[in-house]
Amino acid sequence: MKAIVHVGLKPGVLDVQGKAVANALTGLGFGGVQEARVGKVIELELAHLTDREEARAQVTDMCEKLLANTVIESYRVEIAE
Amino acid sequence: MKAIVHVGLKPGVLDVQGKAVANALTGLGFGGVQEARVGKVIELELAHLTDREEARAQVTDMCEKLLANTVIESYRVEIAE
């Protein structure tokens, strides 16, 4: 079973990487870039799991313990197949 | 207009960050993690663009010039609204 985890900074948290991307794009001549925000996507291949809800629960647990810094980041779990 | 760019390593390129994530998850007791791959998502807020195709062309250009290292990374552009 495949799971996709989207991790991004919570709204209101300063995204310095995003700001750097926006500035670099403006510097390259791309006008009109008002904002850029950078997040992570983690694709997991899980063996021995066939139940979608069980997989979702386990991946949520992984996010809380390792994949996301829940103080400043939010995450979304997607079970692909 | 909002654009979402997904950037990930091409298949076959060693994903050391993904390997570290998979090993860490296994170390935390999550069995059955066969593979993990880590990618980036960049959300762009673009002003002065109303045409979806024009936006897609411009964001593709941004990917080629800055957002993706096309030697080892592939990207996908999504125009959200």
PDB file of C-alpha atoms in Angstrom:
ATOM      1  CA  MET A   1       0.000   0.000   0.000  1.00  0.00           C
ATOM      2  CA  LYS A   2       1.224   3.458  -0.890  1.00  0.00           C
ATOM      3  CA  ALA A   3       0.787   6.534   1.294  1.00  0.00           C
ATOM      4  CA  ILE A   4       1.521  10.141   0.439  1.00  0.00           C
ATOM      5  CA  VAL A   5       2.155  12.634   3.223  1.00  0.00           C
ATOM      6  CA  HIS A   6       2.027  16.366   2.555  1.00  0.00           C
ATOM      7  CA  VAL A   7       3.853  18.466   5.141  1.00  0.00           C
ATOM      8  CA  GLY A   8       3.798  22.251   5.129  1.00  0.00           C
ATOM      9  CA  LEU A   9       4.325  25.159   7.473  1.00  0.00           C
ATOM     10  CA  LYS A  10       1.201  26.282   9.290  1.00  0.00           C
ATOM     11  CA  PRO A  11      -0.350  29.549   8.123  1.00  0.00           C
ATOM     12  CA  GLY A  12       1.316  32.449   9.867  1.00  0.00           C
ATOM     13  CA  VAL A  13       4.687  30.724  10.244  1.00  0.00           C
ATOM     14  CA  LEU A  14       7.374  32.619   8.334  1.00  0.00           C
ATOM     15  CA  ASP A  15       8.507  30.545   5.346  1.00  0.00           C
ATOM     16  CA  VAL A  16      12.088  31.720   4.764  1.00  0.00           C
ATOM     17  CA  GLN A  17      12.695  29.159   2.017  1.00  0.00           C
ATOM     18  CA  GLY A  18       9.566  30.338   0.245  1.00  0.00           C
ATOM     19  CA  LYS A  19      10.629  33.965   0.592  1.00  0.00           C
ATOM     20  CA  ALA A  20      14.038  33.102  -0.903  1.00  0.00           C
ATOM     21  CA  VAL A  21      12.333  31.338  -3.840  1.00  0.00           C
ATOM     22  CA  ALA A  22      10.027  34.330  -4.453  1.00  0.00           C
ATOM     23  CA  ASN A  23      12.961  36.760  -4.340  1.00  0.00           C
ATOM     24  CA  ALA A  24      15.068  34.588  -6.642  1.00  0.00           C
ATOM     25  CA  LEU A  25      12.219  34.320  -9.166  1.00  0.00           C
ATOM     26  CA  THR A  26      11.739  38.085  -9.097  1.00  0.00           C
ATOM     27  CA  GLY A  27      15.483  38.511  -9.578  1.00  0.00           C
ATOM     28  CA  LEU A  28      15.353  36.228 -12.620  1.00  0.00           C
ATOM     29  CA  GLY A  29      12.783  38.516 -14.193  1.00  0.00           C
ATOM     30  CA  PHE A  30       9.589  36.680 -13.307  1.00  0.00           C
ATOM     31  CA  GLY A  31       7.362  39.542 -12.233  1.00  0.00           C
ATOM     32  CA  GLY A  32       4.174  39.050 -10.323  1.00  0.00           C
ATOM     33  CA  VAL A  33       5.292  36.362  -7.886  1.00  0.00           C
ATOM     34  CA  GLN A  34       3.413  37.555  -4.819  1.00  0.00           C
ATOM     35  CA  GLU A  35       4.166  34.644  -2.553  1.00  0.00           C
ATOM     36  CA  ALA A  36       5.886  31.273  -2.586  1.00  0.00           C
ATOM     37  CA  ARG A  37       5.560  28.594   0.051  1.00  0.00           C
ATOM     38  CA  VAL A  38       7.673  25.442   0.118  1.00  0.00           C
ATOM     39  CA  GLY A  39       6.482  22.155   1.560  1.00  0.00           C
ATOM     40  CA  LYS A  40       7.485  18.505   1.584  1.00  0.00           C
ATOM     41  CA  VAL A  41       5.892  15.397   0.137  1.00  0.00           C
ATOM     42  CA  ILE A  42       6.861  12.010   1.503  1.00  0.00           C
ATOM     43  CA  GLU A  43       5.811   8.926  -0.441  1.00  0.00           C
ATOM     44  CA  LEU A  44       5.821   5.744   1.597  1.00  0.00           C
ATOM     45  CA  GLU A  45       5.620   2.181   0.328  1.00  0.00           C
ATOM     46  CA  LEU A  46       4.098   0.094   3.101  1.00  0.00           C
ATOM     47  CA  ALA A  47       4.238  -3.686   3.118  1.00  0.00           C
ATOM     48  CA  HIS A  48       1.974  -5.946   5.184  1.00  0.00           C
ATOM     49  CA  LEU A  49      -0.855  -3.439   5.259  1.00  0.00           C
ATOM     50  CA  THR A  50      -4.026  -4.067   3.302  1.00  0.00           C
ATOM     51  CA  ASP A  51      -6.596  -2.093   5.286  1.00  0.00           C
ATOM     52  CA  ARG A  52      -6.791   1.574   4.276  1.00  0.00           C
ATOM     53  CA  GLU A  53      -7.955   2.830   7.667  1.00  0.00           C
ATOM     54  CA  GLU A  54      -5.221   0.913   9.470  1.00  0.00           C
ATOM     55  CA  ALA A  55      -2.656   2.364   7.050  1.00  0.00           C
ATOM     56  CA  ARG A  56      -4.008   5.879   7.600  1.00  0.00           C
ATOM     57  CA  ALA A  57      -3.803   5.465  11.381  1.00  0.00           C
ATOM     58  CA  GLN A  58      -0.236   4.178  11.191  1.00  0.00           C
ATOM     59  CA  VAL A  59       0.942   6.945   8.847  1.00  0.00           C
ATOM     60  CA  THR A  60      -0.721   9.589  11.049  1.00  0.00           C
ATOM     61  CA  ASP A  61       1.258   8.137  13.953  1.00  0.00           C
ATOM     62  CA  MET A  62       4.457   8.387  11.838  1.00  0.00           C
ATOM     63  CA  CYS A  63       3.689  12.071  11.167  1.00  0.00           C
ATOM     64  CA  GLU A  64       3.191  12.840  14.856  1.00  0.00           C
ATOM     65  CA  LYS A  65       6.393  11.044  15.850  1.00  0.00           C
ATOM     66  CA  LEU A  66       8.798  11.838  13.016  1.00  0.00           C
ATOM     67  CA  LEU A  67       7.610  13.233   9.704  1.00  0.00           C
ATOM     68  CA  ALA A  68       6.163  16.571  10.811  1.00  0.00           C
ATOM     69  CA  ASN A  69       7.156  19.101  13.436  1.00  0.00           C
ATOM     70  CA  THR A  70       3.632  19.648  14.692  1.00  0.00           C
ATOM     71  CA  VAL A  71       4.563  22.854  16.495  1.00  0.00           C
ATOM     72  CA  ILE A  72       5.017  24.698  13.211  1.00  0.00           C
ATOM     73  CA  GLU A  73       3.941  22.245  10.513  1.00  0.00           C
ATOM     74  CA  SER A  74       0.644  20.730   9.485  1.00  0.00           C
ATOM     75  CA  TYR A  75       0.292  17.497   7.543  1.00  0.00           C
ATOM     76  CA  ARG A  76      -2.202  15.682   5.385  1.00  0.00           C
ATOM     77  CA  VAL A  77      -2.210  11.922   4.811  1.00  0.00           C
ATOM     78  CA  GLU A  78      -3.383  10.431   1.525  1.00  0.00           C
ATOM     79  CA  ILE A  79      -3.660   6.683   1.014  1.00  0.00           C
ATOM     80  CA  ALA A  80      -3.047   6.092  -2.666  1.00  0.00           C
ATOM     81  CA  GLU A  81      -3.766   2.413  -3.281  1.00  0.00           C
TER      82      GLU A  81
ATOM     83  CA  MET B   1      -3.699  32.730  -9.898  1.00  0.00           C
ATOM     84  CA  LYS B   2      -2.222  29.923  -7.850  1.00  0.00           C
ATOM     85  CA  ALA B   3       0.232  27.353  -9.157  1.00  0.00           C
ATOM     86  CA  ILE B   4       1.495  24.235  -7.418  1.00  0.00           C
ATOM     87  CA  VAL B   5       4.796  22.711  -8.498  1.00  0.00           C
ATOM     88  CA  HIS B   6       5.699  19.171  -7.471  1.00  0.00           C
ATOM     89  CA  VAL B   7       9.432  18.430  -7.648  1.00  0.00           C
ATOM     90  CA  GLY B   8      10.874  14.981  -7.030  1.00  0.00           C
ATOM     91  CA  LEU B   9      13.965  12.970  -7.802  1.00  0.00           C
ATOM     92  CA  LYS B  10      13.807  11.030 -11.062  1.00  0.00           C
ATOM     93  CA  PRO B  11      13.334   7.277 -10.755  1.00  0.00           C
ATOM     94  CA  GLY B  12      16.702   5.606 -10.334  1.00  0.00           C
ATOM     95  CA  VAL B  13      18.307   8.547  -8.536  1.00  0.00           C
ATOM     96  CA  LEU B  14      19.333   7.561  -5.009  1.00  0.00           C
ATOM     97  CA  ASP B  15      17.120   9.370  -2.492  1.00  0.00           C
ATOM     98  CA  VAL B  16      19.317   9.620   0.597  1.00  0.00           C
ATOM     99  CA  GLN B  17      16.769  11.708   2.499  1.00  0.00           C
ATOM    100  CA  GLY B  18      14.109   9.101   1.758  1.00  0.00           C
ATOM    101  CA  LYS B  19      16.417   6.296   2.895  1.00  0.00           C
ATOM    102  CA  ALA B  20      17.081   8.173   6.141  1.00  0.00           C
ATOM    103  CA  VAL B  21      13.327   8.585   6.703  1.00  0.00           C
ATOM    104  CA  ALA B  22      12.677   4.881   6.037  1.00  0.00           C
ATOM    105  CA  ASN B  23      15.472   3.845   8.413  1.00  0.00           C
ATOM    106  CA  ALA B  24      14.288   6.238  11.115  1.00  0.00           C
ATOM    107  CA  LEU B  25      10.707   4.935  10.841  1.00  0.00           C
ATOM    108  CA  THR B  26      11.936   1.353  11.099  1.00  0.00           C
ATOM    109  CA  GLY B  27      14.024   2.357  14.117  1.00  0.00           C
ATOM    110  CA  LEU B  28      10.931   3.844  15.756  1.00  0.00           C
ATOM    111  CA  GLY B  29       9.199   0.502  15.450  1.00  0.00           C
ATOM    112  CA  PHE B  30       7.168   1.059  12.290  1.00  0.00           C
ATOM    113  CA  GLY B  31       7.692  -2.215  10.480  1.00  0.00           C
ATOM    114  CA  GLY B  32       6.943  -2.716   6.837  1.00  0.00           C
ATOM    115  CA  VAL B  33       8.241   0.582   5.474  1.00  0.00           C
ATOM    116  CA  GLN B  34       9.722  -0.695   2.223  1.00  0.00           C
ATOM    117  CA  GLU B  35      10.612   2.622   0.683  1.00  0.00           C
ATOM    118  CA  ALA B  36      10.297   6.326   1.330  1.00  0.00           C
ATOM    119  CA  ARG B  37      10.871   9.100  -1.183  1.00  0.00           C
ATOM    120  CA  VAL B  38      10.954  12.777  -0.298  1.00  0.00           C
ATOM    121  CA  GLY B  39       9.956  15.523  -2.691  1.00  0.00           C
ATOM    122  CA  LYS B  40       9.134  19.217  -2.622  1.00  0.00           C
ATOM    123  CA  VAL B  41       5.964  21.149  -3.265  1.00  0.00           C
ATOM    124  CA  ILE B  42       6.166  24.832  -4.122  1.00  0.00           C
ATOM    125  CA  GLU B  43       2.982  26.875  -4.027  1.00  0.00           C
ATOM    126  CA  LEU B  44       3.158  30.101  -5.983  1.00  0.00           C
ATOM    127  CA  GLU B  45       0.763  33.022  -5.853  1.00  0.00           C
ATOM    128  CA  LEU B  46       0.964  34.775  -9.192  1.00  0.00           C
ATOM    129  CA  ALA B  47      -0.402  38.255  -9.779  1.00  0.00           C
ATOM    130  CA  HIS B  48      -1.195  39.769 -13.182  1.00  0.00           C
ATOM    131  CA  LEU B  49      -1.896  36.401 -14.782  1.00  0.00           C
ATOM    132  CA  THR B  50      -5.405  35.403 -15.708  1.00  0.00           C
ATOM    133  CA  ASP B  51      -4.805  32.938 -18.529  1.00  0.00           C
ATOM    134  CA  ARG B  52      -4.198  29.370 -17.327  1.00  0.00           C
ATOM    135  CA  GLU B  53      -2.046  28.359 -20.295  1.00  0.00           C
ATOM    136  CA  GLU B  54       0.099  31.475 -19.994  1.00  0.00           C
ATOM    137  CA  ALA B  55       0.530  30.756 -16.275  1.00  0.00           C
ATOM    138  CA  ARG B  56       1.474  27.128 -16.991  1.00  0.00           C
ATOM    139  CA  ALA B  57       4.069  28.230 -19.557  1.00  0.00           C
ATOM    140  CA  GLN B  58       5.590  30.758 -17.157  1.00  0.00           C
ATOM    141  CA  VAL B  59       5.739  28.331 -14.235  1.00  0.00           C
ATOM    142  CA  THR B  60       7.315  25.659 -16.466  1.00  0.00           C
ATOM    143  CA  ASP B  61       9.958  28.227 -17.365  1.00  0.00           C
ATOM    144  CA  MET B  62      10.510  28.915 -13.627  1.00  0.00           C
ATOM    145  CA  CYS B  63      11.025  25.175 -13.060  1.00  0.00           C
ATOM    146  CA  GLU B  64      13.589  24.903 -15.841  1.00  0.00           C
ATOM    147  CA  LYS B  65      15.508  27.954 -14.607  1.00  0.00           C
ATOM    148  CA  LEU B  66      15.285  27.696 -10.816  1.00  0.00           C
ATOM    149  CA  LEU B  67      12.824  25.416  -9.095  1.00  0.00           C
ATOM    150  CA  ALA B  68      14.030  22.015 -10.307  1.00  0.00           C
ATOM    151  CA  ASN B  69      17.448  20.570 -11.017  1.00  0.00           C
ATOM    152  CA  THR B  70      16.405  18.896 -14.256  1.00  0.00           C
ATOM    153  CA  VAL B  71      19.495  16.666 -14.313  1.00  0.00           C
ATOM    154  CA  ILE B  72      18.196  14.623 -11.387  1.00  0.00           C
ATOM    155  CA  GLU B  73      14.709  15.964 -10.688  1.00  0.00           C
ATOM    156  CA  SER B  74      11.413  15.866 -12.519  1.00  0.00           C
ATOM    157  CA  TYR B  75       8.589  18.313 -11.973  1.00  0.00           C
ATOM    158  CA  ARG B  76       4.878  18.623 -12.511  1.00  0.00           C
ATOM    159  CA  VAL B  77       2.987  21.903 -12.769  1.00  0.00           C
ATOM    160  CA  GLU B  78      -0.576  22.230 -11.554  1.00  0.00           C
ATOM    161  CA  ILE B  79      -2.582  25.430 -12.027  1.00  0.00           C
ATOM    162  CA  ALA B  80      -5.003  25.574  -9.131  1.00  0.00           C
ATOM    163  CA  GLU B  81      -7.336  28.491  -9.821  1.00  0.00           C
TER     164      GLU B  81
END
